[in-house]
CSV table of C-alpha atoms in Angstrom, one decimal:
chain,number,residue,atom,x,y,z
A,1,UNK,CA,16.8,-57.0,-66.6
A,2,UNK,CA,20.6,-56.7,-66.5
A,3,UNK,CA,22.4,-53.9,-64.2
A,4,UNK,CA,24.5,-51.5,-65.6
A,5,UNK,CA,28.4,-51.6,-65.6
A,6,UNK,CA,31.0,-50.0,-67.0
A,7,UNK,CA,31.8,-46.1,-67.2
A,8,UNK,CA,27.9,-45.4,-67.0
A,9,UNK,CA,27.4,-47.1,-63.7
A,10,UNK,CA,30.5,-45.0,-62.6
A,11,UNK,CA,28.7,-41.9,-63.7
A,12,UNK,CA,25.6,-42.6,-62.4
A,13,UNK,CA,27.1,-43.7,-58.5
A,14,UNK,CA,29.2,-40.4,-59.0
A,15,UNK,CA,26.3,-38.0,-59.0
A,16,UNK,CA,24.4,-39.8,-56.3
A,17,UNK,CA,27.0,-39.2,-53.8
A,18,UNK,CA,27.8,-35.8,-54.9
A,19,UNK,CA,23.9,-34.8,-54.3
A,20,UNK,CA,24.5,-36.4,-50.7
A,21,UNK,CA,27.3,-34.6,-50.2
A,22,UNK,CA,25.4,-31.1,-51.0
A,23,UNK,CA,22.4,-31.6,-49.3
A,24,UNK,CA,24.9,-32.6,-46.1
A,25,UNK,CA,26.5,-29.3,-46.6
A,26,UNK,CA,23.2,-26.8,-46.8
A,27,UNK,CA,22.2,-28.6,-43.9
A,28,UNK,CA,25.0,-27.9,-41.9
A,29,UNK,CA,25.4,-24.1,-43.6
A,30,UNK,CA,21.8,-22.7,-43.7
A,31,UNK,CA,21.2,-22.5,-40.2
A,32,UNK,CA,24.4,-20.3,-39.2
A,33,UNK,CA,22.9,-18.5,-42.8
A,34,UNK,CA,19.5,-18.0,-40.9
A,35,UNK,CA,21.3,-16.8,-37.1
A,36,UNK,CA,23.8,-14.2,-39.4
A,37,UNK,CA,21.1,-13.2,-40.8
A,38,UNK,CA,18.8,-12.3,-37.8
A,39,UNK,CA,21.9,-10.8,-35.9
A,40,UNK,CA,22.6,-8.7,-38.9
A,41,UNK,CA,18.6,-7.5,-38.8
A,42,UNK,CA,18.9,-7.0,-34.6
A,43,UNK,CA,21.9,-5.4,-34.7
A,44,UNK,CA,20.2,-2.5,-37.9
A,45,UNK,CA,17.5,-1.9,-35.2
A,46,UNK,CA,19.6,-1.4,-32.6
A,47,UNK,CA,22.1,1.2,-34.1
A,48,UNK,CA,19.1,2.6,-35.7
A,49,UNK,CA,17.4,3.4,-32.3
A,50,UNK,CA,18.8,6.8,-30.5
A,51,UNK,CA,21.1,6.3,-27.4
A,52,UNK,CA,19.8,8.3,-24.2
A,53,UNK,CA,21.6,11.6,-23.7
A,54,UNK,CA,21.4,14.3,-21.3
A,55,UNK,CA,22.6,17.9,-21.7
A,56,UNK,CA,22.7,20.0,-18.7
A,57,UNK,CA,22.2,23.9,-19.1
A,58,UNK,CA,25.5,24.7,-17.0
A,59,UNK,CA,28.4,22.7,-15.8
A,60,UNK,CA,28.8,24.0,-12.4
A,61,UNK,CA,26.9,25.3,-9.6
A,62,UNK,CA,26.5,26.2,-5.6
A,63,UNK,CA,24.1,24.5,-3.4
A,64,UNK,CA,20.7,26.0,-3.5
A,65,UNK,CA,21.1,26.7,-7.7
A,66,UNK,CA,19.7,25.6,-10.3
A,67,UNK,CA,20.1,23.9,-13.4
A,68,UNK,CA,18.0,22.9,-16.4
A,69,UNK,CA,18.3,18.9,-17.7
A,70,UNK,CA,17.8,18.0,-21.3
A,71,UNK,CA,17.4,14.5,-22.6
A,72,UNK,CA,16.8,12.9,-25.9
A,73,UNK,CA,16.4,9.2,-27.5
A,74,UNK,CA,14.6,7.8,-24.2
A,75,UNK,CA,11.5,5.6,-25.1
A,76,UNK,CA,8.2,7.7,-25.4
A,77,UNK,CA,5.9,8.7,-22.1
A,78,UNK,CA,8.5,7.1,-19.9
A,79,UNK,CA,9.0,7.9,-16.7
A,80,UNK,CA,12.5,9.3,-15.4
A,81,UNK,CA,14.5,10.2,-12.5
A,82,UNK,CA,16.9,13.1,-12.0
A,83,UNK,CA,19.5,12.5,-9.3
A,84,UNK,CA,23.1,14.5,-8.3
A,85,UNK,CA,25.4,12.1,-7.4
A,86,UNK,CA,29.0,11.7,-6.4
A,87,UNK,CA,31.7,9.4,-6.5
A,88,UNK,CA,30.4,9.2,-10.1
A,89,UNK,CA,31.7,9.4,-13.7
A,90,UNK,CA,29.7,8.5,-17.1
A,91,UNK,CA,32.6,5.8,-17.6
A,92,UNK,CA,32.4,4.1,-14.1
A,93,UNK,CA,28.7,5.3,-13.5
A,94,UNK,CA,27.6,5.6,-9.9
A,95,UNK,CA,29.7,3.7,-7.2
A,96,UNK,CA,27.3,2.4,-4.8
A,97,UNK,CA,24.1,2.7,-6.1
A,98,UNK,CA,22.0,5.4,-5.1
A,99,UNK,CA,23.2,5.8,-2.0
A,100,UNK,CA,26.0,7.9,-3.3
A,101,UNK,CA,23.3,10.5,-4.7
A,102,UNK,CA,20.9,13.1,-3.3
A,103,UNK,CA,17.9,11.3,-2.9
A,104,UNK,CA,15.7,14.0,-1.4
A,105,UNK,CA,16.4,16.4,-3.9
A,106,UNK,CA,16.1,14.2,-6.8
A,107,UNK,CA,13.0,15.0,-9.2
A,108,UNK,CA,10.3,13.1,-11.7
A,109,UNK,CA,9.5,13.7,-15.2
A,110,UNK,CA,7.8,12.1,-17.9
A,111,UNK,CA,9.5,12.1,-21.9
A,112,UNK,CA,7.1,13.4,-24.6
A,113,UNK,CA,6.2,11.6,-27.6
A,114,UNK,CA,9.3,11.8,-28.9
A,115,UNK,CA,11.6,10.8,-26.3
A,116,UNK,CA,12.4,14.0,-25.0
A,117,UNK,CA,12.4,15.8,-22.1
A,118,UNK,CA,13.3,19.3,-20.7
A,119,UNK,CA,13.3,19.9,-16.3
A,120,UNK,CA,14.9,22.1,-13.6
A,121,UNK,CA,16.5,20.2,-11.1
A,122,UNK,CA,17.6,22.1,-8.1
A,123,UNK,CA,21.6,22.0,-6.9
A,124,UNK,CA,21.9,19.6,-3.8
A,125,UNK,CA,25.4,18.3,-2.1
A,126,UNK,CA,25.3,14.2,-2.2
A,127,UNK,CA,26.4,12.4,1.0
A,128,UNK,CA,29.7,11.3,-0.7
A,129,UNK,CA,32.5,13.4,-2.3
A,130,UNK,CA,32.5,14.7,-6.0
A,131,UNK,CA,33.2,14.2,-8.8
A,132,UNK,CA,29.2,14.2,-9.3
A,133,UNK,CA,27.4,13.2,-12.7
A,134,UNK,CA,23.7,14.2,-12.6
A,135,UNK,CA,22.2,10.9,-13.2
A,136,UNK,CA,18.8,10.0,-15.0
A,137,UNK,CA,17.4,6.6,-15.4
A,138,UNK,CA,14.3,5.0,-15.9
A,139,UNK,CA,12.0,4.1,-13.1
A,140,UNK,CA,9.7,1.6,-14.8
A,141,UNK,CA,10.2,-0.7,-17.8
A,142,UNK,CA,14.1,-1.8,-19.6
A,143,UNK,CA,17.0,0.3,-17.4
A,144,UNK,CA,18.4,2.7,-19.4
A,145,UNK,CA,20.6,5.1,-17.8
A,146,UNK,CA,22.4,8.4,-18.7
A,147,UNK,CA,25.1,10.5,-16.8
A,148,UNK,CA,26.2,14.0,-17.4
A,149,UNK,CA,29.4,15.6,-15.6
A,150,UNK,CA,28.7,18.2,-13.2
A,151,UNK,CA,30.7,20.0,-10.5
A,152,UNK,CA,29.3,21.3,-7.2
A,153,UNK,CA,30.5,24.4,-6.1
A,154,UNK,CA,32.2,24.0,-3.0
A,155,UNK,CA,31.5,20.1,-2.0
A,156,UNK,CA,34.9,18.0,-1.3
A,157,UNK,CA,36.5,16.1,-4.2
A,158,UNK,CA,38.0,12.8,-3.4
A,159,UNK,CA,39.4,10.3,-5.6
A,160,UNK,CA,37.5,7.1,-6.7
A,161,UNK,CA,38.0,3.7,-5.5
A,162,UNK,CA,40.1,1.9,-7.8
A,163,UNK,CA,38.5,-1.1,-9.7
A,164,UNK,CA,39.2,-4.7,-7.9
A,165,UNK,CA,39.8,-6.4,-11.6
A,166,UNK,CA,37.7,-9.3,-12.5
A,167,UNK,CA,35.8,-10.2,-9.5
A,168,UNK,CA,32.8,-13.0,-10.3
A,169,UNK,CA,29.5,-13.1,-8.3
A,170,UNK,CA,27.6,-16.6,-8.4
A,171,UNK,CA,25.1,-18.3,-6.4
A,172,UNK,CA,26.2,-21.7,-4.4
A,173,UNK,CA,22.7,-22.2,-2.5
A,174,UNK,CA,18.9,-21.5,-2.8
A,175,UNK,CA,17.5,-18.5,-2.2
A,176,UNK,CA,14.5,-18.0,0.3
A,177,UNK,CA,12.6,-15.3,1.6
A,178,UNK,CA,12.7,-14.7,5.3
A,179,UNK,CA,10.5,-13.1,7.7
A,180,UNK,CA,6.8,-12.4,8.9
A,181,UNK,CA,3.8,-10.2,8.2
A,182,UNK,CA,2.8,-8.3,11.2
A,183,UNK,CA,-0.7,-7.2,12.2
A,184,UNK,CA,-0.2,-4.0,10.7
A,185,UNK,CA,0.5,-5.4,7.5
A,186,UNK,CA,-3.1,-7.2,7.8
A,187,UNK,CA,-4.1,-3.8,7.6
A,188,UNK,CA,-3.0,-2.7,4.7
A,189,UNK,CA,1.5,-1.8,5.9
A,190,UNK,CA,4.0,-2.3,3.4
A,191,UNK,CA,4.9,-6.5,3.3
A,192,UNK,CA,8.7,-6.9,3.9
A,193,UNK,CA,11.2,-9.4,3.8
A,194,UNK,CA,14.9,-10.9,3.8
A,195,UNK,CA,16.2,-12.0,0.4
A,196,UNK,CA,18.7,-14.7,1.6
A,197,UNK,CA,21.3,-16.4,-0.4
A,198,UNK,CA,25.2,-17.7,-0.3
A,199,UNK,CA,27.3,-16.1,-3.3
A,200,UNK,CA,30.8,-17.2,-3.9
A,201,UNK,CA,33.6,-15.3,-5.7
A,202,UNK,CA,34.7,-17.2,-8.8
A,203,UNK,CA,37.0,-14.1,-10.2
A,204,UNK,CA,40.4,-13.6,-9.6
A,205,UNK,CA,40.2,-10.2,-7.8
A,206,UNK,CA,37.9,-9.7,-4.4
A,207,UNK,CA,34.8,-7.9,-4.9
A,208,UNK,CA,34.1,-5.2,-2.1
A,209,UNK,CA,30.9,-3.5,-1.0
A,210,UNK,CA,28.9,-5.0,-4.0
A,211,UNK,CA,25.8,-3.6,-4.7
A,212,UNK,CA,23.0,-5.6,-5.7
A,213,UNK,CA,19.5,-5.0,-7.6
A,214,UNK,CA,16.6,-6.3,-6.2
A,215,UNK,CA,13.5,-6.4,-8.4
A,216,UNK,CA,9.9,-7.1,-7.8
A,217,UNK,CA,7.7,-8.2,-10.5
A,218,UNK,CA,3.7,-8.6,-10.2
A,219,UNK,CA,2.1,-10.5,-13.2
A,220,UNK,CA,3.0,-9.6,-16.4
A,221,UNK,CA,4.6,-6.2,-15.5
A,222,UNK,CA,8.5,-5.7,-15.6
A,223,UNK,CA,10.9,-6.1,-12.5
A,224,UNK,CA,10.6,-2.2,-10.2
A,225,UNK,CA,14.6,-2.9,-9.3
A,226,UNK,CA,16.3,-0.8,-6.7
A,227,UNK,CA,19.9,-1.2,-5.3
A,228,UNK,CA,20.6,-3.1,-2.3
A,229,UNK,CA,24.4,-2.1,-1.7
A,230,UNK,CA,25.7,-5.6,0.9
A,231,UNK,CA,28.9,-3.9,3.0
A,232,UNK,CA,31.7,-6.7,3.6
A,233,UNK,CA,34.3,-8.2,1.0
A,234,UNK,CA,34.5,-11.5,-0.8
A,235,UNK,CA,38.0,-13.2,-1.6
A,236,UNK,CA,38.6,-14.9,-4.5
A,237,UNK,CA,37.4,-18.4,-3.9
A,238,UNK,CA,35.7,-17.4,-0.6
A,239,UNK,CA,32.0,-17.3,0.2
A,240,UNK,CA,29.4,-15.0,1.9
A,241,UNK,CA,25.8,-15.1,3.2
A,242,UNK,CA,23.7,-12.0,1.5
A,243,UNK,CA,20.6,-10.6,3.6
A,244,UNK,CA,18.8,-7.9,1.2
A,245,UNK,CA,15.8,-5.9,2.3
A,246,UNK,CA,12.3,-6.5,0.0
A,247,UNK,CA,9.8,-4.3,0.4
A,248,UNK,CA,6.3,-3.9,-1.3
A,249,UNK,CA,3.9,-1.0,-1.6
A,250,UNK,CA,1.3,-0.6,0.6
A,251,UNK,CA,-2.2,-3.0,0.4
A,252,UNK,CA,0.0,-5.2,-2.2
A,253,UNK,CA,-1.3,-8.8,-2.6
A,254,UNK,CA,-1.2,-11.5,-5.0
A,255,UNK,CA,2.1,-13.3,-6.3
A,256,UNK,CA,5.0,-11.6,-7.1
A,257,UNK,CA,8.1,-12.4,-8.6
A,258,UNK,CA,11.5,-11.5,-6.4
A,259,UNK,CA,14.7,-11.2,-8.8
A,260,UNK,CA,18.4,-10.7,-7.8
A,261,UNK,CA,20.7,-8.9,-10.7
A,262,UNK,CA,24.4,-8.6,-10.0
A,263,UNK,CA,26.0,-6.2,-12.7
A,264,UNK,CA,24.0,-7.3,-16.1
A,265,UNK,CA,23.3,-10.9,-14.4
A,266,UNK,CA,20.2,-12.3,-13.2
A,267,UNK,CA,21.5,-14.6,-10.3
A,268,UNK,CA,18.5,-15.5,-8.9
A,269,UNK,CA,14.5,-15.2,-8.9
A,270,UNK,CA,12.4,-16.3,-5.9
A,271,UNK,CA,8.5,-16.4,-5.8
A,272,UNK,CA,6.2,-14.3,-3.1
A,273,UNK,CA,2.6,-14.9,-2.5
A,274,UNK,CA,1.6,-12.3,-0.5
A,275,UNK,CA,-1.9,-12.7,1.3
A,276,UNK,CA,-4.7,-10.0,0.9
A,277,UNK,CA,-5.2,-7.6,4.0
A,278,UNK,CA,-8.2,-8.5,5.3
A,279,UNK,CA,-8.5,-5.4,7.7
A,280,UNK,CA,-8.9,-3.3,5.2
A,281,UNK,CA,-11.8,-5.1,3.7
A,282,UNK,CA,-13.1,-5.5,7.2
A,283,UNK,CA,-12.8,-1.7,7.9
A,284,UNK,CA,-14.5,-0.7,4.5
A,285,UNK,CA,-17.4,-3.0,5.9
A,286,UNK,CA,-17.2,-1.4,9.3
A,287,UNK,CA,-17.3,2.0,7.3
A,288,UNK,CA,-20.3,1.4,5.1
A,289,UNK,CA,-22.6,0.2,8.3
A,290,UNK,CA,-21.4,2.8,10.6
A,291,UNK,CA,-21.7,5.8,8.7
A,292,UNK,CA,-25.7,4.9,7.5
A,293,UNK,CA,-26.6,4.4,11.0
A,294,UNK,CA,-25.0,7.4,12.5
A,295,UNK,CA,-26.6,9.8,9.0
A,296,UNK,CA,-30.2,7.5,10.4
A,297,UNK,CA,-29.8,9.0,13.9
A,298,UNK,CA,-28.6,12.5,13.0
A,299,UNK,CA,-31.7,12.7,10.7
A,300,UNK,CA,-34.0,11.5,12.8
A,301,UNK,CA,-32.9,14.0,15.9
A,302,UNK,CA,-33.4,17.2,13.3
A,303,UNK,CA,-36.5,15.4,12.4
A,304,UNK,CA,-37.6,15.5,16.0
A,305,UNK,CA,-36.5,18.7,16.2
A,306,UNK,CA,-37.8,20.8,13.6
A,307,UNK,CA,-41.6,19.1,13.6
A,308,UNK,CA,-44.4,21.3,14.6
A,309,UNK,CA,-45.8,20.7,17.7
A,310,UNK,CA,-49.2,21.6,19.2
A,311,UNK,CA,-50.3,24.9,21.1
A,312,UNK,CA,-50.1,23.1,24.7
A,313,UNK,CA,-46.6,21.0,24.1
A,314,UNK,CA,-45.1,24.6,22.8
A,315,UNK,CA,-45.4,26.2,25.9
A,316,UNK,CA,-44.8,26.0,28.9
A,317,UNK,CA,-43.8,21.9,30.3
A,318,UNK,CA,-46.7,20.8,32.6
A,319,UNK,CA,-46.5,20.5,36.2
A,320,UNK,CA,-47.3,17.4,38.2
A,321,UNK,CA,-50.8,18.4,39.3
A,322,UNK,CA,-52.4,18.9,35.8
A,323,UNK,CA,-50.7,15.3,34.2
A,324,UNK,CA,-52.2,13.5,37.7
A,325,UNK,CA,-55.7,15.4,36.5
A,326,UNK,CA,-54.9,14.4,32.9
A,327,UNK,CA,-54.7,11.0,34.1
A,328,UNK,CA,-57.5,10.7,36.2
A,329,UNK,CA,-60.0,12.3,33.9
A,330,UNK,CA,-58.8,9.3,31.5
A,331,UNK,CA,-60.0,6.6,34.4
A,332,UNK,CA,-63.8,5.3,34.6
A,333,UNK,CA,-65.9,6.8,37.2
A,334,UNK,CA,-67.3,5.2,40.0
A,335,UNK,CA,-71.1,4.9,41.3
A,336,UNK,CA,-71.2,5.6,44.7
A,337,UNK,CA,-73.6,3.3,46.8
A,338,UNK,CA,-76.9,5.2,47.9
A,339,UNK,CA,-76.7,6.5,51.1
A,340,UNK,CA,-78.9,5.1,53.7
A,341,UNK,CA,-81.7,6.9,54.8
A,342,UNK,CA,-81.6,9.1,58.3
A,343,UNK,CA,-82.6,7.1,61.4
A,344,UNK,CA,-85.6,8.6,62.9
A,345,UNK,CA,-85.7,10.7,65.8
A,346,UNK,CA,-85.7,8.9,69.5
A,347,UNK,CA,-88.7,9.8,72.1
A,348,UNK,CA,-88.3,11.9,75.0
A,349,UNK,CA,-86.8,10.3,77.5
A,350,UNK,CA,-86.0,6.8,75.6
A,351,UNK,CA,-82.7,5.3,75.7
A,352,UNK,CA,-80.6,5.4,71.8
A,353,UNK,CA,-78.0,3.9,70.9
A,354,UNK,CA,-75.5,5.9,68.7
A,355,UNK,CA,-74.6,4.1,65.3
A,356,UNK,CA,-71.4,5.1,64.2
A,357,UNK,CA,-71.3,6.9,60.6
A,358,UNK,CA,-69.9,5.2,57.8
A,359,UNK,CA,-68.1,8.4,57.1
A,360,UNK,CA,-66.1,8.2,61.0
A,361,UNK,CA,-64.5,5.6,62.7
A,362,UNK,CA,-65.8,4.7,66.3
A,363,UNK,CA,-63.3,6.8,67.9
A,364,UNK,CA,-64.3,10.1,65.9
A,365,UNK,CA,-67.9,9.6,66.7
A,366,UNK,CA,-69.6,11.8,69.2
A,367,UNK,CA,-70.0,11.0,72.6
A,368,UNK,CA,-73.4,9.7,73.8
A,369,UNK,CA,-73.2,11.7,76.6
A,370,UNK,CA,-73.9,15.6,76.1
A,371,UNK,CA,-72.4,18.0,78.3
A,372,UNK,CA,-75.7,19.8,80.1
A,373,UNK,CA,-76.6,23.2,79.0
A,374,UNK,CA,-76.3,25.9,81.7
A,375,UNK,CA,-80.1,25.3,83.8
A,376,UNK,CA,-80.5,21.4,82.9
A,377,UNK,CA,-79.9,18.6,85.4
């Protein structure tokens, strides 16, 4: 066999490196194809889903009003909460968490099947100066927040702390959990810790008063965060220690999942086995011996004291003389000996000797010697 040469082997070498060069190229191209793709399909669900909006029946109002909240395009049967806050603006959002709003007066309410909801929520002045948004977000489940200008009638105005620029938040050491469980907690309290970390500032700008989220996950269920505001300021470069209260509900037990969010950052996630409160189990034990016992004894007694009873026990109780008769009619008799017989009669004149009756002792017997009768020697 001879190899080709000429303008055919030219040919032939040309295609095989041009089908080289275009499998080369789909295999660089056709995964950014496939990502493009996929963002193009996340991105038509997203804008296709409604935002969350809240329409309030009146802009302004005294404390002690009123006011009716609206909200559409939240997530079906989802729970909600309606807060007046201050130092707040739908652009900012709330400045400092929810310590800036009217926690007491705040109120609950579940969206339909369509997303929609419709609530009174009663006029409250926050602990912070206006300008006040009334604020609904999500209590379970993904965060989604909406804000609604509002005016209270009558609470100071101030104006809001400017923005410190680009300040960074990141986490320099590991976190741990600090603290112990009391005896009350092995009795069912709340468990509670210290979330403990070192954050350092990597922005350009200091970061003041940040306020943190602290979540706590249980299995398989989503993070319940709440906001952990830390009071101090971090300078650019400069680092801080972070103590954060973490709380769980009452009787909780198991292992739960601690996460700390910064912003829309996750900075860190710490474990928590919590034990189970044995006290409670013990108590419920206590409880189910207890009680039957006690229901044993109460029934008896009103046993006792509803039975009939006979003719003699109903009447009148019975002295001491007729129970010592009772009892000795219950005893077995006694034969008495046979008396002996009588002694006969002494002679005239014969000395007797008196024999002292079984029935008398020798000093009770009668004398021997009779007093005379009146004409005898």
């Amino acid at each position: 066999m001879t190899g080709r040469t000429g303008p055919e082997a030219f040919r032939s070498g040309g295609r095989g490196r041009a089908a080289l060069l275009l499998a080369a190229l789909l295999a660089a191209i056709l995964p950014a194809l496939l990502l493009t793709a996929t963002g193009a399909q996340a991105t038509g669900r997203s804008a296709a889903d409604p935002k969350p909006a809240v329409t309030l029946s009146g802009k302004q109002a005294g404390k002690g009003g009123e006011i009716t909240v609206k909200g559409s395009g939240w997530h079906a049967d989802t729970l909600l909460m309606m807060l007046i806050c201050g130092r707040s603006t739908p652009a900012r959002g709330v400045i400092g968490g929810t310590n800036s709003c009217a926690n007491a007066d705040g109120r609950a309410v579940t969206t339909d099947s369509k997303g929609a909801f419709a609530k009174k929520l009663p006029v409250a002045e926050p602990p912070v100066p206006c300008p006040c948004v009334v604020h609904v977000a999500t209590v379970t489940g993904d965060q989604s927040v909406a804000d609604a200008v509002f005016v209270v009638a009558g609470h100071p105005v101030a104006a809001l702390p400017k923005q410190t620029g680009d300040g960074k938040l990141a986490v320099l050491a590991t976190t741990r959990l600090e603290g112990d469980s009391g005896i009350l907690t092995w009795f069912g309290a709340p468990p509670s810790r210290r979330l403990v970390l070192t954050v350092g500032n990597l922005g350009s700008a200091a970061v003041k008063d940040p306020v943190f989220k602290v979540g706590t996950a249980h299995g398989v269920y989503a993070p319940q965060w709440e906001d952990r505001q830390w009071r101090g300021t971090i300078e650019p470069g400069r680092k801080a220690r972070i103590e954060l209260p973490v709380e769980l509900t009452a009787g909780a037990h198991g292992d739960y999942q601690v996460s700390l969010k910064y912003g829309t950052k996750v900075l860190a996630e710490q474990p928590w086995g919590v034990g189970r409160p044995w006290g409670v189990t013990l108590f419920w034990i206590l409880l189910c011996l207890v009680v039957p016992a006690a229901v044993f004894r109460i029934g008896m007694a009103v046993v006792d004291k509803v039975r009939p009873r006979s003719a003699h026990a109903a009447g009148r109780p019975r002295r001491g003389p007729d129970r010592l008769a009772d009892v000795t009619a219950r005893l077995p008799r006694l034969r008495r000996a046979p008396a002996p017989p009588p002694a006969p009669a002494p002679a005239t004149g014969a000395s007797t000797t008196t024999t002292a009756l079984p029935w008398f002792t020798p000093d009770s017997a009668p004398s021997e010697h009779r007093p005379t009768t009146k004409g005898h020697s």
